[in-house]
């Protein structure tokens, strides 16, 4: 018996097994499978509907939304690195109102769960965005991007200081009744400190991990390749870091705080590492760019893996790498 | 019909000249939906090899039967790896991509292709001929060996004015040198342009000066090619917003964007 099975037996209200081997209810939301697409790697979803039916996905986390529209950064915005890429898109987005009015009506036609990624330059902006999304029909939950620089605190990101993070999450919990997830930044000394701040403040779940800060230099031009010099590293290169951080956070909180794994997943094997480390759902990010069908491949791969291993349900896999005796 | 991701059989992948190679693949699922200036994202590594991680964007230079033809310049890791694909092997191709193409309602076109950029216009030339439109193609490079599409031009019977900067073939000089006269020769003319950044800028300046509509097919560093990464942007003048080359393009009204 693993942690989620035990939690289920105790009658844990957090999670309920569904009829299908991959389906379950979490945060009071029915998920048909645990495979989501990650924010910033899927735009607002509609572009991908030209490739496959979005209803096949467990959930879509839309690209980060601020209150005011953001133009984003000048090019170059993307640089390929060994087994990864750096991006510095600059959170380009049409603003939350335009999203709700013009994009959401089409997106919510699909039979999948929609999480909206939220960011701001100061607390007030986070609050304003969250208020809009709380009212928006078709948005099931919110995911906070806390890697954004806090303008009022000299540009230090919300996600790197536990106290600032606590304040932010605490205030936002009062603004929305929808499930509030916090996407943690790996650019911290100890992920458990920022995880704790979110849990204490009442976050409904943690999303691990956002991109790692990196840089690439053009040796001919002898200057940084990205227009903004630094950018976020994503892709297969960061998989072991994500797995380690999920493992650490699960070790502390077990099933009391759902963890959504993101970082470096392309294949079902990658997803399984996240899941065995403790992720109850996984997000596919950068792989959408080079292998657009990867979310569907992971969904099918999970089904096959569970059947092959003789499990009855996906939840039996979650956190299994911890091998703790339960009794 | 949407975008197809397919492991396509390589028919031929050979060196042409300069740094240019020709890749021909069988793609019966894709060929029917190609528009002039459509492009494809090609994976040069094998599946689940992560270096290079991303696919590369290439103009579809021609559609012959159930084959797609790509003329590509070898510059870096990705394109170098692509040259190693042999006939009979498969390459993963995501296509057709792009949503905005050259307008077809002008009476006459001057086609301005610089270097490998000519491969971004070749399909449009075929299309114009099929529609019975009149057009004058110009093809400019630095040196003769960069004229990698000469064979294609000859086989397809196009009458092209060729420029080389060093005079090693065709007219000596820049592709822009006779452009004013050629663009003003006939009424209701538009320019269709694809090539290196500097050349495109020079062409657009001339077009603006003589007030002739000008459409550019752009290339850019792309991670996805179908609109989700927002990496391949160009600035739209009127809105001052960044728009995606892959999704809002690849063809733009040259007067409306910042090149």
XYZ file of C-alpha atoms in Angstrom:
586
model
C 0.000 0.000 0.000
C 1.362 3.413 -0.854
C 0.656 6.833 0.537
C -2.327 7.700 -1.583
C -3.904 4.308 -1.015
C -3.487 4.845 2.672
C -4.906 8.316 2.455
C -7.842 6.949 0.491
C -8.442 4.297 3.135
C -8.497 6.968 5.811
C -11.168 8.635 3.756
C -8.918 11.489 2.657
C -11.207 14.066 1.136
C -8.396 15.397 -1.029
C -8.427 12.711 -3.651
C -10.921 10.189 -4.958
C -10.231 7.394 -7.407
C -12.221 7.504 -10.656
C -13.617 4.634 -12.697
C -10.824 4.634 -15.246
C -7.275 3.595 -14.216
C -6.005 7.110 -14.863
C -8.944 9.172 -13.614
C -9.441 10.728 -10.209
C -10.970 13.644 -8.404
C -8.618 16.167 -6.863
C -9.437 19.614 -5.419
C -13.023 18.643 -6.167
C -12.201 18.575 -9.867
C -12.561 15.458 -12.017
C -9.415 14.724 -14.027
C -9.629 12.119 -16.788
C -5.888 11.567 -16.556
C -2.890 13.048 -14.715
C -1.187 14.574 -17.771
C -1.384 18.347 -18.096
C 0.330 20.770 -20.424
C 2.579 23.325 -18.753
C 2.129 27.068 -18.735
C 4.198 28.951 -21.286
C 4.633 25.849 -23.419
C 1.146 25.598 -24.840
C 0.096 29.193 -25.452
C -3.673 29.254 -24.760
C -4.186 25.814 -26.236
C -6.119 26.728 -29.350
C -3.107 26.548 -31.662
C -2.681 22.887 -30.710
C -6.287 22.057 -31.568
C -5.021 21.953 -35.172
C -2.987 18.888 -34.176
C -5.210 16.941 -31.813
C -8.363 17.072 -29.700
C -7.579 19.060 -26.545
C -10.242 17.070 -24.679
C -7.767 14.189 -24.491
C -5.638 16.114 -21.992
C -5.912 15.868 -18.225
C -5.626 19.627 -17.940
C -4.255 22.671 -19.710
C -2.380 25.369 -17.827
C -2.612 28.444 -20.005
C 0.216 30.882 -20.568
C 0.838 33.340 -17.723
C -1.690 36.139 -17.367
C -1.111 39.568 -15.897
C -3.670 42.321 -15.374
C -2.141 44.630 -17.938
C -1.197 43.223 -21.351
C 2.542 42.594 -21.684
C 4.469 42.998 -24.917
C 7.213 40.616 -23.903
C 10.921 40.831 -24.574
C 12.694 41.647 -27.837
C 14.243 38.744 -29.785
C 16.355 36.636 -29.464
C 13.924 34.993 -27.102
C 14.953 31.366 -27.497
C 18.342 29.687 -27.501
C 18.909 25.967 -27.814
C 21.318 24.453 -25.274
C 22.522 20.855 -24.794
C 19.361 18.788 -24.164
C 17.491 21.938 -23.321
C 16.652 25.492 -24.216
C 16.765 28.931 -22.668
C 13.783 31.192 -23.043
C 13.184 34.800 -22.317
C 9.751 35.437 -23.780
C 9.064 38.081 -21.161
C 5.598 36.817 -20.211
C 3.981 38.275 -23.321
C 0.221 38.041 -22.858
C -2.968 39.892 -23.812
C -3.959 40.577 -20.205
C -6.480 38.657 -18.137
C -9.578 40.527 -19.383
C -8.875 39.838 -23.013
C -8.162 36.211 -22.164
C -11.478 35.831 -20.371
C -13.468 37.659 -23.034
C -11.861 36.434 -26.235
C -9.947 33.200 -25.667
C -11.669 31.395 -22.816
C -15.098 31.024 -24.501
C -13.518 28.926 -27.232
C -11.163 27.054 -24.907
C -13.831 26.008 -22.422
C -15.685 24.184 -25.202
C -13.129 21.416 -24.768
C -13.843 18.755 -22.185
C -10.712 19.266 -20.125
C -9.649 21.092 -16.978
C -8.321 24.641 -17.386
C -5.851 26.149 -14.957
C -4.871 29.763 -15.433
C -1.318 30.789 -14.667
C -1.211 34.090 -12.801
C 1.569 36.616 -12.325
C 2.055 40.252 -11.478
C 4.697 42.849 -10.854
C 3.321 43.551 -7.410
C 0.857 41.909 -5.016
C -1.980 44.142 -6.167
C -1.641 42.884 -9.707
C -1.705 39.240 -8.602
C -4.855 40.025 -6.640
C -6.523 41.803 -9.546
C -5.788 38.926 -11.936
C -6.967 36.324 -9.435
C -10.228 38.201 -8.849
C -10.955 38.204 -12.579
C -10.174 34.515 -12.877
C -12.198 33.602 -9.817
C -15.238 34.999 -11.599
C -14.389 33.422 -14.951
C -16.579 30.528 -15.997
C -14.443 27.702 -17.372
C -11.329 28.358 -15.300
C -11.138 25.504 -12.798
C -8.131 26.659 -10.819
C -5.203 29.039 -10.554
C -1.490 28.398 -10.759
C 0.736 31.141 -9.412
C 3.898 31.977 -11.250
C 6.107 33.389 -8.509
C 9.278 33.642 -10.592
C 8.303 37.151 -11.623
C 10.395 40.007 -10.163
C 8.676 41.948 -7.392
C 8.922 45.538 -8.601
C 8.295 46.982 -5.132
C 11.040 44.904 -3.582
C 13.842 45.786 -5.931
C 13.097 43.103 -8.465
C 13.721 40.096 -6.240
C 11.341 37.381 -7.357
C 8.322 36.561 -5.186
C 9.325 32.936 -5.260
C 12.774 33.291 -3.769
C 11.801 34.794 -0.418
C 9.630 32.605 1.851
C 8.162 35.574 3.711
C 7.084 37.430 0.577
C 5.717 34.203 -0.790
C 3.717 33.497 2.365
C 2.150 36.967 2.252
C 1.230 36.613 -1.398
C -0.323 33.158 -1.134
C -2.155 34.069 2.082
C -3.743 37.115 0.447
C -4.646 35.292 -2.739
C -6.331 32.478 -0.859
C -8.800 35.080 0.364
C -9.436 36.306 -3.148
C -10.344 33.014 -4.782
C -12.327 29.952 -3.835
C -10.838 28.032 -6.711
C -7.898 25.677 -6.071
C -4.693 27.676 -5.803
C -1.452 26.008 -6.869
C 1.947 27.608 -6.512
C 4.605 26.901 -9.138
C 7.844 26.936 -7.186
C 11.088 28.322 -8.493
C 14.090 25.981 -8.300
C 16.383 29.009 -8.077
C 16.482 28.891 -4.279
C 18.884 27.480 -1.713
C 16.321 25.212 -0.122
C 13.099 24.285 -1.896
C 11.583 23.144 1.412
C 11.612 26.719 2.736
C 9.523 28.096 -0.107
C 7.339 24.976 -0.147
C 6.663 25.451 3.559
C 5.738 29.109 3.094
C 3.119 28.117 0.516
C 1.714 25.251 2.571
C 1.487 27.417 5.706
C -0.269 30.123 3.726
C -2.863 27.621 2.551
C -1.822 26.691 -0.975
C -3.902 23.810 -2.289
C -1.014 22.266 -4.160
C 2.550 22.789 -5.294
C 3.856 22.703 -8.837
C 7.519 21.760 -9.087
C 9.549 23.126 -10.847
C 9.718 26.313 -12.876
C 12.743 26.924 -15.147
C 16.314 27.340 -13.916
C 18.035 30.630 -14.548
C 20.735 30.267 -17.186
C 22.825 32.016 -19.813
C 24.396 31.171 -23.172
C 27.177 33.175 -24.775
C 27.920 33.561 -28.478
C 31.660 32.978 -28.707
C 32.007 34.759 -32.051
C 30.114 37.898 -31.079
C 31.429 37.535 -27.514
C 28.117 38.480 -25.932
C 25.114 36.777 -24.304
C 22.820 35.252 -26.903
C 19.473 36.195 -25.371
C 18.401 39.822 -25.708
C 17.798 39.878 -21.938
C 21.101 38.058 -21.324
C 19.627 35.456 -18.972
C 16.672 33.148 -19.440
C 14.901 30.101 -18.074
C 16.405 26.696 -18.780
C 13.930 23.935 -19.586
C 13.888 20.604 -21.378
C 15.328 17.139 -20.687
C 18.415 18.680 -19.048
C 16.430 19.666 -15.941
C 14.628 16.361 -15.366
C 16.838 15.117 -12.480
C 16.548 18.447 -10.668
C 12.763 18.349 -10.850
C 12.673 14.737 -9.686
C 14.950 15.504 -6.735
C 12.879 18.500 -5.624
C 9.584 16.612 -5.918
C 11.110 13.782 -3.876
C 12.247 16.217 -1.161
C 8.910 17.979 -0.882
C 6.904 14.734 -0.937
C 9.140 13.339 1.764
C 8.049 16.169 4.020
C 4.369 16.532 3.178
C 3.335 13.115 1.881
C -0.214 13.178 0.590
C -1.252 16.197 2.611
C -0.121 18.528 -0.190
C -0.637 17.427 -3.783
C 2.436 17.926 -5.946
C 2.194 18.521 -9.661
C 5.477 17.588 -11.352
C 6.903 19.615 -14.206
C 10.410 19.798 -15.624
C 12.114 17.779 -18.326
C 9.345 15.348 -19.206
C 9.246 14.038 -22.769
C 8.458 10.338 -22.375
C 6.391 8.155 -20.079
C 9.631 7.059 -18.404
C 10.338 10.677 -17.485
C 6.781 11.152 -16.220
C 7.058 7.993 -14.134
C 10.117 9.392 -12.374
C 8.093 12.437 -11.325
C 5.188 10.262 -10.237
C 7.288 7.777 -8.269
C 8.984 10.722 -6.569
C 5.570 11.952 -5.445
C 3.799 13.852 -8.220
C 0.073 13.170 -8.412
C -0.032 14.776 -11.852
C 2.586 15.834 -14.381
C 2.880 18.738 -16.751
C 4.538 18.510 -20.149
C 6.289 21.697 -21.151
C 9.145 22.075 -23.601
C 8.480 18.662 -25.176
C 5.360 20.171 -26.773
C 7.714 22.167 -28.976
C 9.772 19.335 -30.429
C 7.328 16.460 -29.985
C 3.820 17.976 -30.008
C 2.127 14.638 -29.427
C 4.190 13.884 -26.317
C 1.313 14.522 -23.839
C -0.811 11.924 -25.631
C 2.126 9.500 -25.805
C 2.634 9.886 -22.048
C -1.077 9.262 -21.350
C -1.041 6.048 -23.384
C 2.315 5.043 -21.939
C 1.020 5.443 -18.390
C -1.957 3.203 -19.101
C 0.302 0.517 -20.522
C 2.789 0.789 -17.673
C 0.103 0.472 -14.998
C -1.384 -2.565 -16.709
C 2.037 -4.154 -17.201
C 2.911 -3.656 -13.550
C -0.404 -5.084 -12.457
C -1.655 -2.035 -10.593
C -5.328 -1.278 -10.438
C -5.051 2.473 -10.483
C -2.603 5.254 -11.244
C -2.663 6.525 -7.660
C -0.882 3.368 -6.498
C 2.240 4.645 -8.260
C 2.397 8.045 -6.629
C 5.358 8.442 -4.272
C 6.252 4.771 -4.534
C 9.987 5.500 -4.796
C 9.967 6.461 -1.120
C 9.466 2.821 -0.094
C 8.436 3.729 3.397
C 6.962 1.057 5.559
C 3.370 1.744 6.288
C 1.496 -0.016 8.937
C -7.004 19.323 -42.598
C -4.555 20.161 -39.871
C -0.873 19.875 -39.216
C 0.695 16.450 -39.668
C 3.634 15.008 -37.698
C 5.047 12.203 -39.792
C 8.157 10.049 -40.081
C 8.823 10.584 -43.786
C 11.022 8.420 -45.981
C 14.052 10.165 -47.434
C 14.134 9.791 -51.222
C 17.307 11.775 -51.714
C 19.570 13.941 -49.580
C 22.501 15.307 -51.550
C 25.000 18.120 -51.641
C 24.254 20.697 -54.306
C 26.830 23.484 -54.095
C 28.263 26.043 -51.699
C 26.766 25.037 -48.384
C 23.437 23.922 -49.787
C 21.885 20.468 -49.743
C 18.659 19.150 -51.262
C 16.416 16.900 -49.171
C 13.540 15.093 -50.861
C 11.070 13.145 -48.733
C 7.917 11.180 -49.425
C 5.003 12.844 -47.666
C 1.700 11.838 -49.273
C -0.200 12.918 -46.135
C 1.168 16.437 -46.344
C 1.571 17.397 -50.023
C -2.064 18.279 -50.697
C -2.226 21.008 -48.090
C 0.866 22.984 -48.970
C 0.555 26.668 -49.798
C 3.369 28.738 -51.307
C 5.554 29.853 -48.338
C 4.338 26.975 -46.149
C 7.185 25.608 -44.089
C 8.050 22.483 -42.149
C 9.784 21.711 -38.865
C 12.257 18.877 -39.350
C 13.926 16.877 -36.615
C 17.531 16.218 -37.530
C 18.271 14.054 -34.490
C 16.652 10.673 -33.989
C 13.659 10.415 -31.667
C 14.589 10.883 -28.009
C 18.085 12.087 -28.840
C 18.115 15.454 -27.191
C 21.000 17.200 -28.873
C 19.983 19.087 -30.859
C 16.722 19.240 -28.995
C 14.599 21.316 -31.303
C 13.424 20.800 -34.844
C 14.565 23.211 -37.510
C 12.301 25.311 -39.729
C 12.701 24.941 -43.491
C 10.800 26.441 -46.402
C 9.069 23.912 -48.595
C 10.815 24.679 -51.877
C 8.772 22.397 -54.079
C 6.080 19.749 -54.128
C 6.683 17.072 -56.767
C 4.141 14.257 -56.828
C 4.024 12.990 -53.255
C 7.421 14.470 -52.425
C 8.423 17.559 -50.492
C 11.658 19.240 -51.533
C 13.830 21.244 -49.172
C 16.922 23.208 -50.111
C 18.863 23.865 -46.927
C 22.100 25.567 -45.990
C 24.358 23.781 -43.540
C 25.261 26.153 -40.721
C 25.165 24.429 -37.352
C 24.705 21.212 -35.447
C 21.136 20.599 -36.619
C 21.651 21.088 -40.328
C 24.957 19.208 -40.262
C 23.224 16.227 -38.686
C 20.499 16.419 -41.305
C 23.053 15.867 -44.071
C 23.759 12.440 -42.575
C 20.271 11.145 -43.360
C 20.418 8.638 -46.210
C 17.817 7.614 -48.775
C 15.505 5.019 -47.270
C 15.864 6.416 -43.726
C 13.111 8.440 -42.131
C 12.969 11.981 -40.809
C 10.283 13.411 -38.588
C 8.468 16.252 -40.325
C 5.818 18.552 -38.890
C 3.954 20.336 -41.686
C 2.425 22.285 -43.264
C 3.028 25.299 -41.053
C 2.306 28.991 -41.395
C -1.008 30.832 -41.713
C -0.368 33.954 -43.789
C 0.950 33.720 -47.301
C 1.583 35.938 -50.308
C -1.494 37.815 -51.539
C -2.565 36.651 -54.970
C -4.571 39.613 -56.173
C -1.838 41.651 -57.851
C -1.422 41.493 -61.601
C 2.335 41.354 -61.692
C 4.999 40.242 -59.226
C 8.701 40.818 -58.913
C 10.143 37.873 -57.008
C 13.262 38.807 -55.055
C 15.195 35.856 -53.651
C 18.542 36.225 -51.900
C 20.687 33.127 -51.352
C 18.816 30.208 -49.838
C 15.838 32.573 -49.492
C 15.045 31.722 -53.114
C 13.781 28.379 -51.777
C 11.112 30.325 -49.888
C 9.759 31.712 -53.177
C 10.102 28.854 -55.640
C 6.720 27.356 -54.810
C 5.076 30.759 -55.186
C 6.599 31.065 -58.660
C 5.072 27.759 -59.668
C 1.772 28.872 -58.201
C 1.799 32.166 -60.095
C 2.534 30.377 -63.341
C -0.357 28.009 -62.716
C -2.649 30.974 -62.108
C -1.447 32.548 -65.338
C -0.048 35.622 -63.585
C 2.945 37.518 -64.889
C 6.055 37.698 -62.736
C 9.778 38.399 -62.938
C 12.062 36.402 -60.629
C 15.407 37.786 -59.437
C 17.999 35.596 -57.748
C 20.984 37.159 -56.037
C 24.010 35.685 -54.245
C 27.601 36.622 -53.484
C 29.349 33.926 -55.502
C 28.410 31.434 -58.188
C 28.540 28.345 -55.942
C 25.738 29.809 -53.835
C 23.366 29.546 -56.799
C 22.136 26.184 -55.567
C 18.741 26.406 -57.228
C 19.955 26.978 -60.797
C 19.275 23.369 -61.704
C 15.752 23.622 -60.334
C 15.164 26.863 -62.229
C 16.329 25.264 -65.478
C 14.294 22.095 -64.974
C 11.196 24.110 -64.310
C 11.841 26.460 -67.209
C 11.743 29.763 -65.353
C 13.282 32.882 -66.821
C 15.258 34.321 -63.900
C 17.625 37.291 -63.707
C 20.644 36.117 -61.753
C 22.994 38.451 -59.858
C 26.341 37.587 -58.292
C 28.224 40.170 -56.279
C 31.572 39.046 -57.695
C 30.286 38.696 -61.250
C 31.065 34.964 -61.410
C 27.639 34.263 -62.966
C 24.845 36.304 -64.497
C 24.826 40.035 -63.859
C 27.544 41.460 -61.652
C 26.194 43.334 -58.653
C 23.398 43.423 -56.121
C 19.895 42.082 -56.575
C 18.596 45.561 -55.785
C 20.383 47.364 -58.601
C 17.632 47.155 -61.235
C 14.775 46.710 -58.787
C 13.234 50.187 -59.125
C 12.860 49.920 -62.874
C 11.612 46.332 -62.754
C 9.078 47.112 -60.054
C 7.723 50.130 -61.907
C 7.591 48.463 -65.323
C 3.999 47.235 -65.019
C 0.957 48.536 -63.155
C -0.470 46.752 -60.114
C 2.868 45.171 -59.205
C 3.904 43.696 -55.841
C 7.235 42.447 -54.570
C 7.596 39.003 -52.979
C 10.824 38.823 -51.018
C 12.818 36.236 -49.081
C 16.486 36.325 -48.201
C 19.118 37.554 -45.770
C 18.070 40.271 -43.350
C 20.245 43.015 -44.892
C 19.011 42.294 -48.397
C 15.371 42.307 -47.313
C 15.840 45.641 -45.574
C 17.365 47.145 -48.706
C 14.513 45.819 -50.864
C 11.860 47.150 -48.492
C 13.475 50.587 -48.531
C 13.324 50.702 -52.301
C 9.727 49.477 -52.287
C 8.780 52.223 -49.868
C 10.557 54.852 -51.916
C 8.700 53.937 -55.104
C 5.519 53.036 -53.234
C 5.188 49.474 -54.496
C 3.564 46.900 -52.156
C 6.108 44.532 -50.692
C 5.625 41.193 -48.939
C 8.396 39.410 -47.082
C 8.580 35.764 -46.061
C 10.533 35.695 -42.805
C 12.617 33.133 -41.034
C 13.363 33.168 -37.343
C 14.659 30.987 -34.541
C 11.667 28.797 -33.719
C 11.215 26.241 -30.984
C 7.843 24.888 -32.118
C 6.781 26.326 -35.483
C 3.046 26.250 -34.711
C 2.447 29.131 -32.361
C 2.908 27.905 -28.813
C 6.407 29.012 -27.821
C 6.051 32.703 -28.780
C 9.785 32.724 -29.472
C 9.940 33.684 -33.156
C 8.512 37.158 -32.970
C 8.695 40.271 -35.108
C 7.348 43.695 -34.144
C 4.198 44.978 -35.762
C 4.462 48.734 -36.283
C 0.892 49.883 -35.797
C 0.130 47.950 -32.606
C 3.738 48.016 -31.379
C 3.175 44.364 -30.441
C 5.294 41.323 -31.119
C 3.653 38.818 -33.435
C 4.752 35.269 -34.203
C 6.554 34.613 -37.484
C 5.286 31.016 -37.494
C 1.642 31.780 -36.749
C 0.847 35.309 -37.890
C 3.292 34.745 -40.786
C 5.600 33.650 -42.260
C 4.609 36.253 -44.873
C 4.119 39.850 -43.751
C 3.329 43.150 -45.398
C 6.835 44.599 -45.188
C 5.569 48.115 -44.440
C 3.715 46.943 -41.346
C 6.570 45.303 -39.448
C 9.936 46.344 -38.086
C 12.528 44.399 -39.989
